[in-house]
Amino acid sequence: MSAGEDEVVCALGAIGRWQVQLSVLVSLVGLLCGWQVLGVVFLAPPTDHWCAPPEGTGCGSPGAPGALCTPEQWRAAAVPLELRDGAEAKSQCLAFSWDANTVMPEVNVTVPCSAWHYDTTEYTSNLIIEWDLVCEQEWLQMVVKGIYMIGIMFGVLTWGVFADKYGRRPALLVCLALNFVCSVATTASTSVEMFLFLRFSSAFFGIGMYTTGFVMSMELIGDKWRSLLGITYCLPLSFGFITLGGMAYLIRDWRTLQLVTSLPGLLFVSFYWLVPESPRWLLSKGRVSEARNILESICKYNGRAPLEKFPEAESSSDEKPPVEEGFLNVLRSPKTAALFLCLFFCWLVNSMVFYGITLNAGDFGGNIYLNASLGGVVEIPALVTCAYAIYRLGRRAPISINMVGAGVACLLTLAYQKEGRHPPSRARTAVRRVGHLVRPERAPAAGDGRPTAARGAG
């Protein structure tokens, strides 16, 4: 940070009404991101399935003309038992051989399913039911869940550099618009391939709007307040998790749920008028006159005395050439490079734990809607505790303590597994939810230690 930028913060005040309102406003995109991240838990939930009767066996839907047996009777007679999760259960991918020339199935011969029936008591429609993502196609379930993370990875690499080069506001507005388009278009997917492309695109633009908003909210706040506002920036994401469980409980069709969680993105068109460019970024690019206009309006809004001068403005030219301070140049400093590698490792590990737990809420057992909402509920006290701990202990100790605690909690789930049996769903869920404590600790350090011109990419 340059001396000029320090004077700007002093002139505006370390915290003010404008800075708080901007931080709260841009943090609301986290609500959309929370719905989008967790949405796949309900778009492709665990769904019981079994082989559908082959044509010619006389078994069909209840009440069908000429049906000799119901689907339930077919399943009882023609689907073999298998050992699954330590207990006997009806096979999901095999059936006894049964053709039109036999009265009963051949119990000594099993054949793979060619079509499936699904348990629709919980969901009227989801990705698994619509596109038969089971048995030989079951691996696509992991792709459906993981494609969003791949989109986030590419989005972080792209939009951070874009925001540093072309501005925070253009990056935010472009990502908001394209995320909305891709998210709404996902509801019209006609194939799993189309869904994967649009899901990837939603993540690609979604992470751009989330991280750019975070950087914008931090750039005009004094160091003392960055930790608090950085942590509270995560709150809408947590509320997204909490509310999605209830929304999914009421909406059991995946296309309708996707549409309902996408349409609120239209409200963010108001950012075009409400969110200005970051004055700190403008100063880093030598666009002093634009920065002065924005900063003077902020001073007026905060009730501060107008700025008398900028150190940058003392140059004979109002638009002096900026000093390039790109991300790779920043890494030339051994100390900064070491800090970057440490933070990179923390984000990598924390993301693996956090999203690994979040995206597998349907595998914990118990109530899937409650499991999903609890993931957001547990973050509220975690965020409050995190803010207090950072102000009392600094940043290094809370990050270390929470990472170790979350790791131990995840390992404790293994202690429940005895003699091939799974732990009680409530105990397993409670212990794994401690893993959510890692996420709030990452935010305070995310925007520190890097100059303005490379803050988005870092």
PDB file of C-alpha atoms in Angstrom, residues 330-455:
ATOM      1  CA  VAL A 330       4.691  -9.330  -5.893  1.00  0.00           C
ATOM      2  CA  LEU A 331       5.902 -12.941  -5.561  1.00  0.00           C
ATOM      3  CA  ARG A 332       9.483 -11.852  -6.144  1.00  0.00           C
ATOM      4  CA  SER A 333       9.647 -10.927  -2.483  1.00  0.00           C
ATOM      5  CA  PRO A 334      10.600 -14.093  -0.515  1.00  0.00           C
ATOM      6  CA  LYS A 335       8.495 -13.042   2.458  1.00  0.00           C
ATOM      7  CA  THR A 336       5.411 -12.351   0.356  1.00  0.00           C
ATOM      8  CA  ALA A 337       5.916 -15.559  -1.633  1.00  0.00           C
ATOM      9  CA  ALA A 338       6.128 -17.594   1.577  1.00  0.00           C
ATOM     10  CA  LEU A 339       2.964 -15.938   2.906  1.00  0.00           C
ATOM     11  CA  PHE A 340       1.176 -16.656  -0.378  1.00  0.00           C
ATOM     12  CA  LEU A 341       2.162 -20.351  -0.272  1.00  0.00           C
ATOM     13  CA  CYS A 342       0.964 -20.683   3.325  1.00  0.00           C
ATOM     14  CA  LEU A 343      -2.387 -19.065   2.521  1.00  0.00           C
ATOM     15  CA  PHE A 344      -2.685 -21.145  -0.647  1.00  0.00           C
ATOM     16  CA  PHE A 345      -2.233 -24.334   1.381  1.00  0.00           C
ATOM     17  CA  CYS A 346      -4.752 -23.176   4.005  1.00  0.00           C
ATOM     18  CA  TRP A 347      -7.362 -22.391   1.340  1.00  0.00           C
ATOM     19  CA  LEU A 348      -6.728 -25.716  -0.399  1.00  0.00           C
ATOM     20  CA  VAL A 349      -7.134 -27.820   2.746  1.00  0.00           C
ATOM     21  CA  ASN A 350     -10.035 -25.813   4.117  1.00  0.00           C
ATOM     22  CA  SER A 351     -11.906 -25.940   0.814  1.00  0.00           C
ATOM     23  CA  MET A 352     -11.450 -29.710   0.588  1.00  0.00           C
ATOM     24  CA  VAL A 353     -12.895 -30.161   4.085  1.00  0.00           C
ATOM     25  CA  PHE A 354     -15.628 -27.546   3.854  1.00  0.00           C
ATOM     26  CA  TYR A 355     -16.988 -28.427   0.423  1.00  0.00           C
ATOM     27  CA  GLY A 356     -16.399 -32.138   0.953  1.00  0.00           C
ATOM     28  CA  ILE A 357     -18.774 -31.965   3.910  1.00  0.00           C
ATOM     29  CA  THR A 358     -21.212 -29.548   2.286  1.00  0.00           C
ATOM     30  CA  LEU A 359     -21.650 -31.407  -0.990  1.00  0.00           C
ATOM     31  CA  ASN A 360     -22.174 -34.743   0.752  1.00  0.00           C
ATOM     32  CA  ALA A 361     -24.901 -33.632   3.142  1.00  0.00           C
ATOM     33  CA  GLY A 362     -27.156 -36.276   1.604  1.00  0.00           C
ATOM     34  CA  ASP A 363     -24.799 -39.091   2.633  1.00  0.00           C
ATOM     35  CA  PHE A 364     -24.791 -38.370   6.371  1.00  0.00           C
ATOM     36  CA  GLY A 365     -28.007 -40.253   7.023  1.00  0.00           C
ATOM     37  CA  GLY A 366     -31.005 -38.757   8.773  1.00  0.00           C
ATOM     38  CA  ASN A 367     -32.886 -35.805   7.319  1.00  0.00           C
ATOM     39  CA  ILE A 368     -31.133 -34.343   4.263  1.00  0.00           C
ATOM     40  CA  TYR A 369     -32.889 -30.974   4.630  1.00  0.00           C
ATOM     41  CA  LEU A 370     -31.882 -30.648   8.273  1.00  0.00           C
ATOM     42  CA  ASN A 371     -28.325 -31.717   7.508  1.00  0.00           C
ATOM     43  CA  ALA A 372     -27.979 -29.020   4.856  1.00  0.00           C
ATOM     44  CA  SER A 373     -29.417 -26.282   7.053  1.00  0.00           C
ATOM     45  CA  LEU A 374     -27.286 -27.266  10.040  1.00  0.00           C
ATOM     46  CA  GLY A 375     -24.215 -26.609   7.932  1.00  0.00           C
ATOM     47  CA  GLY A 376     -25.229 -22.948   7.816  1.00  0.00           C
ATOM     48  CA  VAL A 377     -26.491 -22.751  11.396  1.00  0.00           C
ATOM     49  CA  VAL A 378     -23.191 -23.945  12.856  1.00  0.00           C
ATOM     50  CA  GLU A 379     -21.335 -21.214  10.973  1.00  0.00           C
ATOM     51  CA  ILE A 380     -23.116 -18.378  12.792  1.00  0.00           C
ATOM     52  CA  PRO A 381     -21.494 -19.047  16.205  1.00  0.00           C
ATOM     53  CA  ALA A 382     -18.295 -19.962  14.363  1.00  0.00           C
ATOM     54  CA  LEU A 383     -18.206 -16.525  12.735  1.00  0.00           C
ATOM     55  CA  VAL A 384     -18.881 -14.727  16.025  1.00  0.00           C
ATOM     56  CA  THR A 385     -16.234 -16.771  17.833  1.00  0.00           C
ATOM     57  CA  CYS A 386     -13.793 -16.194  15.013  1.00  0.00           C
ATOM     58  CA  ALA A 387     -14.207 -12.411  15.151  1.00  0.00           C
ATOM     59  CA  TYR A 388     -13.638 -12.359  18.907  1.00  0.00           C
ATOM     60  CA  ALA A 389     -10.649 -14.706  18.732  1.00  0.00           C
ATOM     61  CA  ILE A 390      -8.914 -12.671  16.047  1.00  0.00           C
ATOM     62  CA  TYR A 391      -9.197  -9.434  18.008  1.00  0.00           C
ATOM     63  CA  ARG A 392      -7.900 -11.110  21.154  1.00  0.00           C
ATOM     64  CA  LEU A 393      -5.306 -13.520  19.733  1.00  0.00           C
ATOM     65  CA  GLY A 394      -4.437 -12.219  16.289  1.00  0.00           C
ATOM     66  CA  ARG A 395      -4.847 -14.339  13.173  1.00  0.00           C
ATOM     67  CA  ARG A 396      -2.214 -17.053  13.307  1.00  0.00           C
ATOM     68  CA  ALA A 397      -3.410 -18.800  16.488  1.00  0.00           C
ATOM     69  CA  PRO A 398      -7.162 -18.938  15.592  1.00  0.00           C
ATOM     70  CA  ILE A 399      -6.391 -20.276  12.114  1.00  0.00           C
ATOM     71  CA  SER A 400      -4.112 -22.983  13.519  1.00  0.00           C
ATOM     72  CA  ILE A 401      -6.496 -23.950  16.323  1.00  0.00           C
ATOM     73  CA  ASN A 402      -9.534 -24.203  14.062  1.00  0.00           C
ATOM     74  CA  MET A 403      -7.710 -26.173  11.387  1.00  0.00           C
ATOM     75  CA  VAL A 404      -6.447 -28.699  13.928  1.00  0.00           C
ATOM     76  CA  GLY A 405      -9.862 -28.910  15.610  1.00  0.00           C
ATOM     77  CA  ALA A 406     -11.661 -29.458  12.314  1.00  0.00           C
ATOM     78  CA  GLY A 407      -9.147 -32.143  11.308  1.00  0.00           C
ATOM     79  CA  VAL A 408      -9.576 -34.003  14.585  1.00  0.00           C
ATOM     80  CA  ALA A 409     -13.378 -33.820  14.256  1.00  0.00           C
ATOM     81  CA  CYS A 410     -13.242 -35.342  10.785  1.00  0.00           C
ATOM     82  CA  LEU A 411     -10.954 -38.132  12.013  1.00  0.00           C
ATOM     83  CA  LEU A 412     -13.329 -38.895  14.890  1.00  0.00           C
ATOM     84  CA  THR A 413     -15.944 -40.039  12.403  1.00  0.00           C
ATOM     85  CA  LEU A 414     -13.695 -43.048  11.725  1.00  0.00           C
ATOM     86  CA  ALA A 415     -13.855 -44.036  15.389  1.00  0.00           C
ATOM     87  CA  TYR A 416     -17.598 -44.680  15.050  1.00  0.00           C
ATOM     88  CA  GLN A 417     -17.154 -47.269  12.326  1.00  0.00           C
ATOM     89  CA  LYS A 418     -16.941 -50.658  13.992  1.00  0.00           C
ATOM     90  CA  GLU A 419     -17.519 -54.071  12.527  1.00  0.00           C
ATOM     91  CA  GLY A 420     -18.545 -52.627   9.157  1.00  0.00           C
ATOM     92  CA  ARG A 421     -21.387 -50.595  10.612  1.00  0.00           C
ATOM     93  CA  HIS A 422     -21.854 -46.891  10.016  1.00  0.00           C
ATOM     94  CA  PRO A 423     -22.049 -44.424  12.914  1.00  0.00           C
ATOM     95  CA  PRO A 424     -25.403 -43.098  14.058  1.00  0.00           C
ATOM     96  CA  SER A 425     -26.475 -40.359  11.684  1.00  0.00           C
ATOM     97  CA  ARG A 426     -26.859 -37.718  14.403  1.00  0.00           C
ATOM     98  CA  ALA A 427     -23.419 -38.368  15.872  1.00  0.00           C
ATOM     99  CA  ARG A 428     -21.775 -38.484  12.459  1.00  0.00           C
ATOM    100  CA  THR A 429     -23.475 -35.263  11.372  1.00  0.00           C
ATOM    101  CA  ALA A 430     -22.619 -33.422  14.589  1.00  0.00           C
ATOM    102  CA  VAL A 431     -18.943 -34.361  14.462  1.00  0.00           C
ATOM    103  CA  ARG A 432     -18.526 -33.587  10.784  1.00  0.00           C
ATOM    104  CA  ARG A 433     -20.205 -30.214  11.127  1.00  0.00           C
ATOM    105  CA  VAL A 434     -17.268 -29.119  13.277  1.00  0.00           C
ATOM    106  CA  GLY A 435     -15.359 -29.199  10.001  1.00  0.00           C
ATOM    107  CA  HIS A 436     -17.338 -26.101   8.979  1.00  0.00           C
ATOM    108  CA  LEU A 437     -15.408 -24.087  11.558  1.00  0.00           C
ATOM    109  CA  VAL A 438     -12.482 -23.799   9.166  1.00  0.00           C
ATOM    110  CA  ARG A 439     -14.146 -21.517   6.612  1.00  0.00           C
ATOM    111  CA  PRO A 440     -14.555 -18.270   8.605  1.00  0.00           C
ATOM    112  CA  GLU A 441     -10.879 -18.225   9.571  1.00  0.00           C
ATOM    113  CA  ARG A 442      -9.740 -17.832   5.970  1.00  0.00           C
ATOM    114  CA  ALA A 443     -11.430 -14.521   5.166  1.00  0.00           C
ATOM    115  CA  PRO A 444      -9.506 -12.020   7.331  1.00  0.00           C
ATOM    116  CA  ALA A 445      -6.142 -12.869   5.795  1.00  0.00           C
ATOM    117  CA  ALA A 446      -7.430 -13.108   2.233  1.00  0.00           C
ATOM    118  CA  GLY A 447      -7.108  -9.459   1.307  1.00  0.00           C
ATOM    119  CA  ASP A 448      -4.027  -8.556   3.337  1.00  0.00           C
ATOM    120  CA  GLY A 449      -0.367  -8.500   2.462  1.00  0.00           C
ATOM    121  CA  ARG A 450      -0.788  -7.617  -1.223  1.00  0.00           C
ATOM    122  CA  PRO A 451      -0.797  -4.304  -3.085  1.00  0.00           C
ATOM    123  CA  THR A 452      -3.966  -3.006  -4.710  1.00  0.00           C
ATOM    124  CA  ALA A 453      -2.848  -3.803  -8.255  1.00  0.00           C
ATOM    125  CA  ALA A 454      -2.470  -7.507  -7.397  1.00  0.00           C
ATOM    126  CA  ARG A 455      -5.056  -7.969  -4.638  1.00  0.00           C
TER     127      ARG A 455
END
